[in-house]
XYZ file of C-alpha atoms in Angstrom:
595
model
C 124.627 112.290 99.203
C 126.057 109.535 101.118
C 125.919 111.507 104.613
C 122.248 111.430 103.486
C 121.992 107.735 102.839
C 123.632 107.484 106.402
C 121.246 110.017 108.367
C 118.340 108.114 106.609
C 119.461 104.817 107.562
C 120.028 105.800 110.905
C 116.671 106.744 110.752
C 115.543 103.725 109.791
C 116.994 101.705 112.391
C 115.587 103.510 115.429
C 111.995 103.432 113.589
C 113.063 99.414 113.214
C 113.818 99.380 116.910
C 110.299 100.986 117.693
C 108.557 98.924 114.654
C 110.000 95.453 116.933
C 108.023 96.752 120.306
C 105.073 97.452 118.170
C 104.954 101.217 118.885
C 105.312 102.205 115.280
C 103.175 101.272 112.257
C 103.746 101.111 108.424
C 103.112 103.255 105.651
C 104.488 103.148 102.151
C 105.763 107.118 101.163
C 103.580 108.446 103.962
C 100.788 107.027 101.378
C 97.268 105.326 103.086
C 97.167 103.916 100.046
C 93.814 105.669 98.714
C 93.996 107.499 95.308
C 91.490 109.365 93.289
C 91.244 109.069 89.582
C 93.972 110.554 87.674
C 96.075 110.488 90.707
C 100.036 109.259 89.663
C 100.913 105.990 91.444
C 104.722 105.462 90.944
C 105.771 102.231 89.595
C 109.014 101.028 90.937
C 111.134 98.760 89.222
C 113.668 96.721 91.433
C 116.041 94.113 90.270
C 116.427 91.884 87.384
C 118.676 88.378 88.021
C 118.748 84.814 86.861
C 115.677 83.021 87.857
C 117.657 80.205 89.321
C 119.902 82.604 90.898
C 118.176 84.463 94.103
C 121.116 85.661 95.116
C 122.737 87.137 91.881
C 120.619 90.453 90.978
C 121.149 93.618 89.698
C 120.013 96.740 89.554
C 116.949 97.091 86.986
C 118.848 99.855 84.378
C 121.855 97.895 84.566
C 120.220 96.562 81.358
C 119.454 99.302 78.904
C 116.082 99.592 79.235
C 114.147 102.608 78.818
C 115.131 104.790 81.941
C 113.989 108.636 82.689
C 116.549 111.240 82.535
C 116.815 111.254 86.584
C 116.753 108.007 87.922
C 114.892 108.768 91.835
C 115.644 106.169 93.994
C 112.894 104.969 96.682
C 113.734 105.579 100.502
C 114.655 102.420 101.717
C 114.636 100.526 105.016
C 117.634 98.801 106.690
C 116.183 95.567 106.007
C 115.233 96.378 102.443
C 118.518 97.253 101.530
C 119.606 93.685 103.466
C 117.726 91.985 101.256
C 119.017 93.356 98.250
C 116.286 95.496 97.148
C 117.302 98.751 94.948
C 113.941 100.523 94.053
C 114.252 103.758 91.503
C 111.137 105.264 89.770
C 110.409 104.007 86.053
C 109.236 105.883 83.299
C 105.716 103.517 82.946
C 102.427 106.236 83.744
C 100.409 103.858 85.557
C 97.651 106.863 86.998
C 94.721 105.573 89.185
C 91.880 104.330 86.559
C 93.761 105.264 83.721
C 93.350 102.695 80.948
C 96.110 103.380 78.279
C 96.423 100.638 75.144
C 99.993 100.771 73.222
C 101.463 103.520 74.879
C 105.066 103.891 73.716
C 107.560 104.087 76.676
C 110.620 104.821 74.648
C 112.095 104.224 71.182
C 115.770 103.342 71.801
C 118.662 102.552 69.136
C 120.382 99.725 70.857
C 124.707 99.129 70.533
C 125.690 96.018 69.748
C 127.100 96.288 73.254
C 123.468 96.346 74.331
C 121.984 93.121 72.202
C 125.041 91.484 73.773
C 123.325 91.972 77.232
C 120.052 91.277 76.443
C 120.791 87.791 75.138
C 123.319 86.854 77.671
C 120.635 88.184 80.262
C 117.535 86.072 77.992
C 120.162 82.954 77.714
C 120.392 82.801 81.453
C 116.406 83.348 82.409
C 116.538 86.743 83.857
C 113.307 87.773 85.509
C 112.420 91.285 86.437
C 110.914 92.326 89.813
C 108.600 95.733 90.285
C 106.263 96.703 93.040
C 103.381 98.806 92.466
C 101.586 100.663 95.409
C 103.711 97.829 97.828
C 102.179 95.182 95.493
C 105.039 93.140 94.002
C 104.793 92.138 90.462
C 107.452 90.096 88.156
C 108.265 88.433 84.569
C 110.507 87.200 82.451
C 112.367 90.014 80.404
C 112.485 87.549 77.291
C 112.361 83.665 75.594
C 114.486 81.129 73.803
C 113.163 79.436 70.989
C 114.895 75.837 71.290
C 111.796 74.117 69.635
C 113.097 71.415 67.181
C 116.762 73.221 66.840
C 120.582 72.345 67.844
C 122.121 74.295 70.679
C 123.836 76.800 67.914
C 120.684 77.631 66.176
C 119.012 78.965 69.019
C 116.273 82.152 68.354
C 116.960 84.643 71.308
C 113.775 87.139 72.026
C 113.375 90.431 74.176
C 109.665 91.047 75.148
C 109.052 94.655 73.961
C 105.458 95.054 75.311
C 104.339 94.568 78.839
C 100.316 94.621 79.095
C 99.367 95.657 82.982
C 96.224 94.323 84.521
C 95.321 96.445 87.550
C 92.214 95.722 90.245
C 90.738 98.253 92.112
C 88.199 98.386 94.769
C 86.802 101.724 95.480
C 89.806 104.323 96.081
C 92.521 101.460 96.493
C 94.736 99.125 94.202
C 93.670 95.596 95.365
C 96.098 93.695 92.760
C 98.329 94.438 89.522
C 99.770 91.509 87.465
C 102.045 91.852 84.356
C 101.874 89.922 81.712
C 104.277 89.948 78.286
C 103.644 89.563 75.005
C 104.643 86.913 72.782
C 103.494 88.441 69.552
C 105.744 91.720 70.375
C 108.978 90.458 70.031
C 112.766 91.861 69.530
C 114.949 89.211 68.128
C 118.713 89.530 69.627
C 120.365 86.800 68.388
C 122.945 88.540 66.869
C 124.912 91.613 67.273
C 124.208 94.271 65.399
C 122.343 97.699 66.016
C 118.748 97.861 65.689
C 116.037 100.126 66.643
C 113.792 99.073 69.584
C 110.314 100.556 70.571
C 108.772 99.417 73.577
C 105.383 99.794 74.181
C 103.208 99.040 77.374
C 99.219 98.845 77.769
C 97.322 99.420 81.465
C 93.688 98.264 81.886
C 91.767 98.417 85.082
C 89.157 96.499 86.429
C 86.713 96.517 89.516
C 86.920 94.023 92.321
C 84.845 93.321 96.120
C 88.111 91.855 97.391
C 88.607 94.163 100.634
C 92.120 95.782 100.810
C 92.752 94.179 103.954
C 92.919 91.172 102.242
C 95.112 91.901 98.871
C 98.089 90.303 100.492
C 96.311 86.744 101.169
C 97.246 85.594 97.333
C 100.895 85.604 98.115
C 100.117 83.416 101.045
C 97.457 80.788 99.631
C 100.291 78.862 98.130
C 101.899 77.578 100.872
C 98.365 76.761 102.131
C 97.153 74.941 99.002
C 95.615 71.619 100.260
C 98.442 69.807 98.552
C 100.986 71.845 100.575
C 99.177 71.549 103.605
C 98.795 67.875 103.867
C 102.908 67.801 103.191
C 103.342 69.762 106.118
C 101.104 67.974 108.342
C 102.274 64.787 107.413
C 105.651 65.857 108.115
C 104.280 66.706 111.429
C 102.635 63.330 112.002
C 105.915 61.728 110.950
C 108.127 63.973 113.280
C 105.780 63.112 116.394
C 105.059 59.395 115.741
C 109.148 59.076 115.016
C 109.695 61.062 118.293
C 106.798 59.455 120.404
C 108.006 55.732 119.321
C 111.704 56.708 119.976
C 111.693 59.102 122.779
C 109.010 56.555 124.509
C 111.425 53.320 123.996
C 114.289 54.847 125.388
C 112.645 56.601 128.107
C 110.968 53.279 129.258
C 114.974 51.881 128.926
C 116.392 54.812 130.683
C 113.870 54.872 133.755
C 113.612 51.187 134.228
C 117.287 50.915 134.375
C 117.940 54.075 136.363
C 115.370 52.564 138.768
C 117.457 49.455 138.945
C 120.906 51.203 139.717
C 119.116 52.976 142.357
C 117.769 49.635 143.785
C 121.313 48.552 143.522
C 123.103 50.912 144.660
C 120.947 51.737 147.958
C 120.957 47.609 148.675
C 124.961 47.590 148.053
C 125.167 50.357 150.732
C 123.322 48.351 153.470
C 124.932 45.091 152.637
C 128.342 46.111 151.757
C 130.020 49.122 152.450
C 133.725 48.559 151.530
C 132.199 46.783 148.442
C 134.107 48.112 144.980
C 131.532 50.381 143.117
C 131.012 49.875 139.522
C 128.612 51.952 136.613
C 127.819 55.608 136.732
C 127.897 55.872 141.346
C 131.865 54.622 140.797
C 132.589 58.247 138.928
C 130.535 60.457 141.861
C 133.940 62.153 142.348
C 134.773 62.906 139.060
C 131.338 63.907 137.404
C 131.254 67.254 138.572
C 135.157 68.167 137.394
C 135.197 71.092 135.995
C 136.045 70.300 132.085
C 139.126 71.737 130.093
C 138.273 75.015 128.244
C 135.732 75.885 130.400
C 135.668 79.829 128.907
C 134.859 78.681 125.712
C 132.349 76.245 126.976
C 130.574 79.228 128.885
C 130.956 81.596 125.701
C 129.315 78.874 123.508
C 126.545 78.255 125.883
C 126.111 82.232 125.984
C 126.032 82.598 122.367
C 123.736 79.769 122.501
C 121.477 80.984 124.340
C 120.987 84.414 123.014
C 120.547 82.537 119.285
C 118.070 80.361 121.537
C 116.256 83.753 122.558
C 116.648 85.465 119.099
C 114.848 82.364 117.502
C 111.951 82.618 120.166
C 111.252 86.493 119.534
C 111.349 85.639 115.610
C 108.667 82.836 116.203
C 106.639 85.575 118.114
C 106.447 88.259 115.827
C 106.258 85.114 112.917
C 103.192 84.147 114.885
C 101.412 87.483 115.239
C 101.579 88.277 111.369
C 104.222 90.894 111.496
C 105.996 88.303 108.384
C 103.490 88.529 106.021
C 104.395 88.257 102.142
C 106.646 90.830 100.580
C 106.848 92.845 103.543
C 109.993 93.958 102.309
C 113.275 93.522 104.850
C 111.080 92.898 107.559
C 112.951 89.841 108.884
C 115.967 91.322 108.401
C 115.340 94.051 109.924
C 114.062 91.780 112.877
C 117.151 89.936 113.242
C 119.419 92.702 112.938
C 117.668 94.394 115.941
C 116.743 91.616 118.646
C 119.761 89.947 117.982
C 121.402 93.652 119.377
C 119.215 94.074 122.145
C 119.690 90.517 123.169
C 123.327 90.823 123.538
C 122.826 91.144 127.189
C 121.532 87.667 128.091
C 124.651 85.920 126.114
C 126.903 88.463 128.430
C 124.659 87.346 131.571
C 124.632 83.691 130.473
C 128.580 83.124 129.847
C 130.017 85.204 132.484
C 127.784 83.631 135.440
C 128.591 80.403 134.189
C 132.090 81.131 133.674
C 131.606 82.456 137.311
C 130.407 79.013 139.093
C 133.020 77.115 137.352
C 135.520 79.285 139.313
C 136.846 81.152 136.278
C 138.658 84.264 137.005
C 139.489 86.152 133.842
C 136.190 87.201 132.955
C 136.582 90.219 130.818
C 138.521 87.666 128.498
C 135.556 85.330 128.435
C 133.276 88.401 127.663
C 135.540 89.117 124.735
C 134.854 85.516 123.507
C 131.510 85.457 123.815
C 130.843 88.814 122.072
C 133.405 87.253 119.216
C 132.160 83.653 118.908
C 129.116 84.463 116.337
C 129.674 87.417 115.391
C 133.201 86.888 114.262
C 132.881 84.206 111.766
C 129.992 86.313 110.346
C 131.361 89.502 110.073
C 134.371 87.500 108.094
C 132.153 85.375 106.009
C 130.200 89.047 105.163
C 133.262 90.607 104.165
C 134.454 87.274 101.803
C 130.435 87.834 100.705
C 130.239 91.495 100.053
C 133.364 91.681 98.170
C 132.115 89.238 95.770
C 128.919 91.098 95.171
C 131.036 94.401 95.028
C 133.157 92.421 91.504
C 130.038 91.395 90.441
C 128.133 94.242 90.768
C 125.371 93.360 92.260
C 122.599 94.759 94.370
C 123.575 92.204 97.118
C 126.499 94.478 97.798
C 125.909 96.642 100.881
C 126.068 100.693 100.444
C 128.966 102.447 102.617
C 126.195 103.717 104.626
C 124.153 100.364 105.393
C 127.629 99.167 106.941
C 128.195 102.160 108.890
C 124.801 101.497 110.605
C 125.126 98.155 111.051
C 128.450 98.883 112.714
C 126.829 101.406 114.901
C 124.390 99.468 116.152
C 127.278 96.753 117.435
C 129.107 99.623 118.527
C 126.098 101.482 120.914
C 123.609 98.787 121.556
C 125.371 95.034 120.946
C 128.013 95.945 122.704
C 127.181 97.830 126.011
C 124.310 95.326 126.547
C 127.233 92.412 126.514
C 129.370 94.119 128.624
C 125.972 94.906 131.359
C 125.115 91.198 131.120
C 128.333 90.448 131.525
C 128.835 92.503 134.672
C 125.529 91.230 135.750
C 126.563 87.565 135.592
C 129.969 88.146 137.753
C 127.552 89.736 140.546
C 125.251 87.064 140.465
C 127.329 85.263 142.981
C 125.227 82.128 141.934
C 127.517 78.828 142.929
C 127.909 75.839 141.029
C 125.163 73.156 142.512
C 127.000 70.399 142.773
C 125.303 67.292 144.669
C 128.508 65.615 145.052
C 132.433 66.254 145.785
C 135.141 66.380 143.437
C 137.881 64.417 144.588
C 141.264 65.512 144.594
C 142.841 63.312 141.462
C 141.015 62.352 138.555
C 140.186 58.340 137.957
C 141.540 57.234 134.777
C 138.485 56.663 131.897
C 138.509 52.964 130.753
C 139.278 51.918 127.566
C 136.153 52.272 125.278
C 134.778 50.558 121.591
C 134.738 52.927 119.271
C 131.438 53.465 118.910
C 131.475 55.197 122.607
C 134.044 57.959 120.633
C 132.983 61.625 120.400
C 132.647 62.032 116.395
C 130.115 58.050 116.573
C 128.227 59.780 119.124
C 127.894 63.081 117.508
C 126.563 61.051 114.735
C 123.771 58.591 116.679
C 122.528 62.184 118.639
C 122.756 64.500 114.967
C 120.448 61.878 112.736
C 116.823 61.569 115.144
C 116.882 65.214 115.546
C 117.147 66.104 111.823
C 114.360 62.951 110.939
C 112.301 65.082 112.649
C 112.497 68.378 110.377
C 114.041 67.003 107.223
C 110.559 67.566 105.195
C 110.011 70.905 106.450
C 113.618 71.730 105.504
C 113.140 71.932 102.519
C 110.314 74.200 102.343
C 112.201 76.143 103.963
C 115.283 76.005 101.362
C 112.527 76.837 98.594
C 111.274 80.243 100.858
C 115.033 81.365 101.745
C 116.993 80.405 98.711
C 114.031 80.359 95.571
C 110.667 81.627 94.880
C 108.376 79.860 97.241
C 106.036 81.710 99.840
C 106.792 80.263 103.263
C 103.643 81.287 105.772
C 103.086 78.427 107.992
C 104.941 79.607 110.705
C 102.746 77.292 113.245
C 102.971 74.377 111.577
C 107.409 75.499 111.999
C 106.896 76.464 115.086
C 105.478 73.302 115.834
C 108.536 71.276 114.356
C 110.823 73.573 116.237
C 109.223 72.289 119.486
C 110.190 68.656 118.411
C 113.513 69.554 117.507
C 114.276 70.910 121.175
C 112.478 67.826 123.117
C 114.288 65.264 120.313
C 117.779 67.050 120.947
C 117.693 67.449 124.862
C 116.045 63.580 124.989
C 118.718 62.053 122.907
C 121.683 63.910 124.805
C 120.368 62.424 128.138
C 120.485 59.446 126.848
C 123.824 59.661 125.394
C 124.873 61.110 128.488
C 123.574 58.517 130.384
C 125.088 55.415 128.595
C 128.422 57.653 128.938
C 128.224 57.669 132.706
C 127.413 53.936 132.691
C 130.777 53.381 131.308
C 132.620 55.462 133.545
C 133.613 58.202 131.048
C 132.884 61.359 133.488
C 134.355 63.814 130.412
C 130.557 64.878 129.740
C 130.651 68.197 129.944
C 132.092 68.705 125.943
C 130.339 65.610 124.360
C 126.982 66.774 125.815
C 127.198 70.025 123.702
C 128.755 68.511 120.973
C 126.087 65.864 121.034
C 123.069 68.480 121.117
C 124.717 70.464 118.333
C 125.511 68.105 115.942
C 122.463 68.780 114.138
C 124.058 72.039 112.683
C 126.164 69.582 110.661
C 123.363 66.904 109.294
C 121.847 70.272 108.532
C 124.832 71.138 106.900
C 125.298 68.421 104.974
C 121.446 68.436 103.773
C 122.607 72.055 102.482
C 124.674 69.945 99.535
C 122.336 67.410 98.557
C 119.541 70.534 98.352
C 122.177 72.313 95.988
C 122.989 69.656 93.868
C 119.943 67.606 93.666
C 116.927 69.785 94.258
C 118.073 73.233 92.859
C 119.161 74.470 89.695
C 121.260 77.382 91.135
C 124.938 77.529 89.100
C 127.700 80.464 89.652
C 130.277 81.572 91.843
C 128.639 84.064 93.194
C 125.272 81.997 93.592
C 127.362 79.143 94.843
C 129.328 80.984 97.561
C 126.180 82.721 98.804
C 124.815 79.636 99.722
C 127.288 77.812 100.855
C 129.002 80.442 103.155
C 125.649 82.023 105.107
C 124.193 78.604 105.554
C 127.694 77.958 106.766
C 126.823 80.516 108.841
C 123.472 79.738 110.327
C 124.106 75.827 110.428
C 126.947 77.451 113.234
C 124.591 79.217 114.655
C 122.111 76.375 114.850
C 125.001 74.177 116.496
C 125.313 76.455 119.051
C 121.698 76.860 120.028
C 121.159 73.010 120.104
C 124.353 72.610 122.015
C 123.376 74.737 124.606
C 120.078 72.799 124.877
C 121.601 69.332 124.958
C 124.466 70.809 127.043
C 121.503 72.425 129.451
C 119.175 69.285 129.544
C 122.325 66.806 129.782
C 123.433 69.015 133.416
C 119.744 68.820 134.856
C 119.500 64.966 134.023
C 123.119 64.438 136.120
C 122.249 66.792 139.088
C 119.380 65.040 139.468
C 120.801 61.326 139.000
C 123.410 62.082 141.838
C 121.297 64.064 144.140
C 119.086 60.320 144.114
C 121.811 58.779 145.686
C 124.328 59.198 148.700
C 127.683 60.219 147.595
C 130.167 59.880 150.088
């Protein structure tokens, strides 16, 4: 069985690999999705989980509902089973234009075990999740009646009756919502045994609303006017803030870059054994190659392949291949391009590692390959573990891990190692406009507000003024039940967030030169990455003041794969700031003559 699950999977991921170059396209169970009357159209049921919990679910008959005697599990995708979903087949007869009214889908004697689980499961909100011809559906497996009573007399109620309303349009299934009935209630307040029927009722109805559309309702609330002017206004913000900021210091920067160059040219026809002073005096120390310099090439690598994962995700975001409830898709997504773009953090590292005269290149390889990856794959295993004690779907199968870790294995892997090869035979040299002199000049003594962790904070802040709205949207999509679609109006922020960062680390870098501190090289990418951390810290006041999620497991979820991607979103800025910070000093010194 689990050889199976692993062939299958396997499967899966080269169809994945072929579904990211667009050669493949999508079918649900080799279905087109076109049914006569009568036909059977499974109903899947998925996962049930606290509401406020989007991280915490379980399998659907992990609560004694009423299950069939063999529970078939739906084929799943790589990124279906990433994002938790578990789909077996449920006993509900849903046929094609079938109306049924109070059909009974089991009577059940329930253990006092089993009243114990439905009330701790009603207590904490647990909602159910089913899909229905790919259409997702959901509820709320039961109520508390708190109205006018103390905590202790609380009424706890299972829904026993689900009523199904079904469109169709010609041969398809357009849309299916559930709804529950109040009147049909099973009261499991206390434990004892009881008898439980539970009943269901199907009606169909005809619609015009073309099957190409049936998705658009799961979009339409992220594009509500409301929503929409949010968004836009955070744009608005984001541009004015940048256009104000970015425009003051640019007029600063140029006006007093012109003047040093004035200066300096007039101080080398009037005096040329006059003492130099501001960012000329360093010329011989600017271009030092900086301490650490193979874990300054493996973080730009790393960088930049997060850069060029982020870029492909905003493409295929941008063509539609995200829409609503395409199940795993984005997991799927990033699983694969961030494999297959291995190569240019291998390419990226090693040639850099290369111009700054490293020799142990293999070792810096090993870094690179290790520098994301690592803290992930331990934060995964902390992750999994916890999902494995608690049971829940969020735990990966044997065989999910064994794919993942072939994929690493014969694609991440050998693509590092050929960009890495590629970057030692680029024989690119570093451009330097100026020499290095032999002996470093000692840095002056500097306020504190010139200090690394200061100017980590001044270049962190205007970059994440610029996407703060938008993030939490985006908290709400990844980490509730909100419908993120706007990927231009993202896309668009994104844009802002790379111009802010690279601006701001100019200027940092800039005003560091002035005082004579040549150490740039570090600060730069520490500068442009500091945005990881604001992001970071945003990450607790969305927790504690904007969500309602509670738990260990919940709790460590977030925290440690937002841990996770606010590293991996220090890393991409820092190689930006890092990137735009080495262009802006080439081009300073090249202005001048450096002796």
């Amino acid at each position: 069985m689990e050889l199976r699950r692993l062939q299958m999977d396997l499967a899966v991921a080269v169809a994945a690999v072929l579904l990211c170059f667009g050669i493949s396209g999508v079918a649900s169970d080799g279905s087109n999705h076109r049914y006569k009357k009568g036909d059977h159209v499974p109903l899947y049921v998925n996962k049930v989980g606290p509401f406020h919990n989007p991280s915490e679910t379980y399998r659907y008959f992990d609560l004694p509902f009423c299950s069939p005697e063999h529970v078939t599990e739906k084929k799943e995708a790589l990124g279906e089973v990433l994002n938790g979903d578990r789909l077996v087949d449920a006993k509900y007869k849903l046929d094609f234009g079938v109306d049924r009214e109070s059909e009974v889908l089991c009577k059940k004697k329930l253990a006092k075990e089993d009243v114990a689980k439905f009330r701790n499961a009603v207590t904490k909100d647990y909602y159910f999740q089913m899909y229905y011809d790919d259409l997702p559906l959901w509820g709320f497996i039961g109520k508390v009646d708190k109205e006018g009573k103390d905590l202790g007399e609380y009424k706890y109620f299972l829904y026993k009756r689900f009523h199904f309303d079904v469109l169709y349009n010609n041969d398809r299934v357009i849309e299916i919502v559930v709804h529950t009935d109040p009147n049909t209630l099973l009261d499991v307040t206390e434990d004892r045994e009881m008898e439980a029927e539970f009943l269901y009722s199907v009606k169909w109805k005809e619609t015009t609303t073309p099957f190409e559309k049936r998705m658009d309702k799961y979009s339409q609330t992220s594009s509500l006017p409301h929503h929409l002017e949010i968004h836009w206004f955070s744009i608005i913000n984001s541009c004015v803030t940048v256009l104000l900021l970015t425009g003051f210091l640019a007029t600063i920067l140029m006006r007093v870059l012109k003047n040093d160059f004035v200066k300096y040219a007039h101080d080398e026809e009037s005096a040329e054994d006059q003492e130099e002073t501001g960012w000329k005096y360093i010329h011989g120390d600017v271009f030092r190659f900086p301490k650490n310099k193979s874990l300054l090439a493996a973080c730009l690598g790393s960088g930049t392949q997060l850069f060029a994962l982020t870029v492909f995700i905003f493409i295929l975001a941008l063509v539609g291949v995200f829409y609503p409830y395409n199940r795993g898709a984005l997991f799927t997504a990033l699983v694969i391009i961030y494999a297959l773009t291995s190569g240019i953090a291998g390419y990226a590292a090693t040639s850099f590692y290369c111009q700054l005269e490293g020799t142990n290149w293999v070792r810096n390889l090993l870094l690179t390959g290790c520098l994301f990856c690592g803290p992930l794959f331990l934060t995964f295993c902390f992750l999994n573990t916890v999902a494995i004690v608690y049971s829940a779907t969020a735990a990966l199968p044997f065989g999910t891990i064994v794919v993942i870790v072939l994929i690493w294995t014969l694609v991440t892997s050998p693509l590092l190692v050929l960009g890495g090869i590629a970057g030692k035979n680029s024989k690119a040299e570093f451009q330097a406009p100026c020499r290095t002199t032999k002996y470093p000049r000692e840095i002056p003594e500097l306020p504190w507000y010139r200090q690394t962790v200061p100017q980590m904070i001044m270049a962190g802040f205007l970059p994440f003024s610029a996407i703060y709205i938008e993030l939490y949207y985006i908290f709400a999509s990844v980490w509730g039940h909100r419908i993120y679609t706007i990927y231009s109006i993202l896309f668009i922020v994104f844009i802002i967030l790379l111009i802010v960062t690279a601006f701001i680390t100019v200027a940092l870098t800039y005003f560091q030169l002035a005082a004579e501190d040549h150490e740039w090289w570090w600060r730069s990418f520490l500068c442009g990455g500091s945005t990881g951390l604001f992001v970071y810290g945003y990450c607790w006041y969305y927790y504690y003041a904007r969500s309602d999620m509670s738990g260990f497991m919940q709790t460590s979820f977030f925290f440690g794969y937002m841990a996770c991607i606010c590293y991996g979103f220090f890393l991409m800025l820092g190689m930006v700031g890092f990137r735009a910070a080495l262009l802006f000093v080439r081009h300073i010194y090249r202005s001048i003559k450096c002796e």
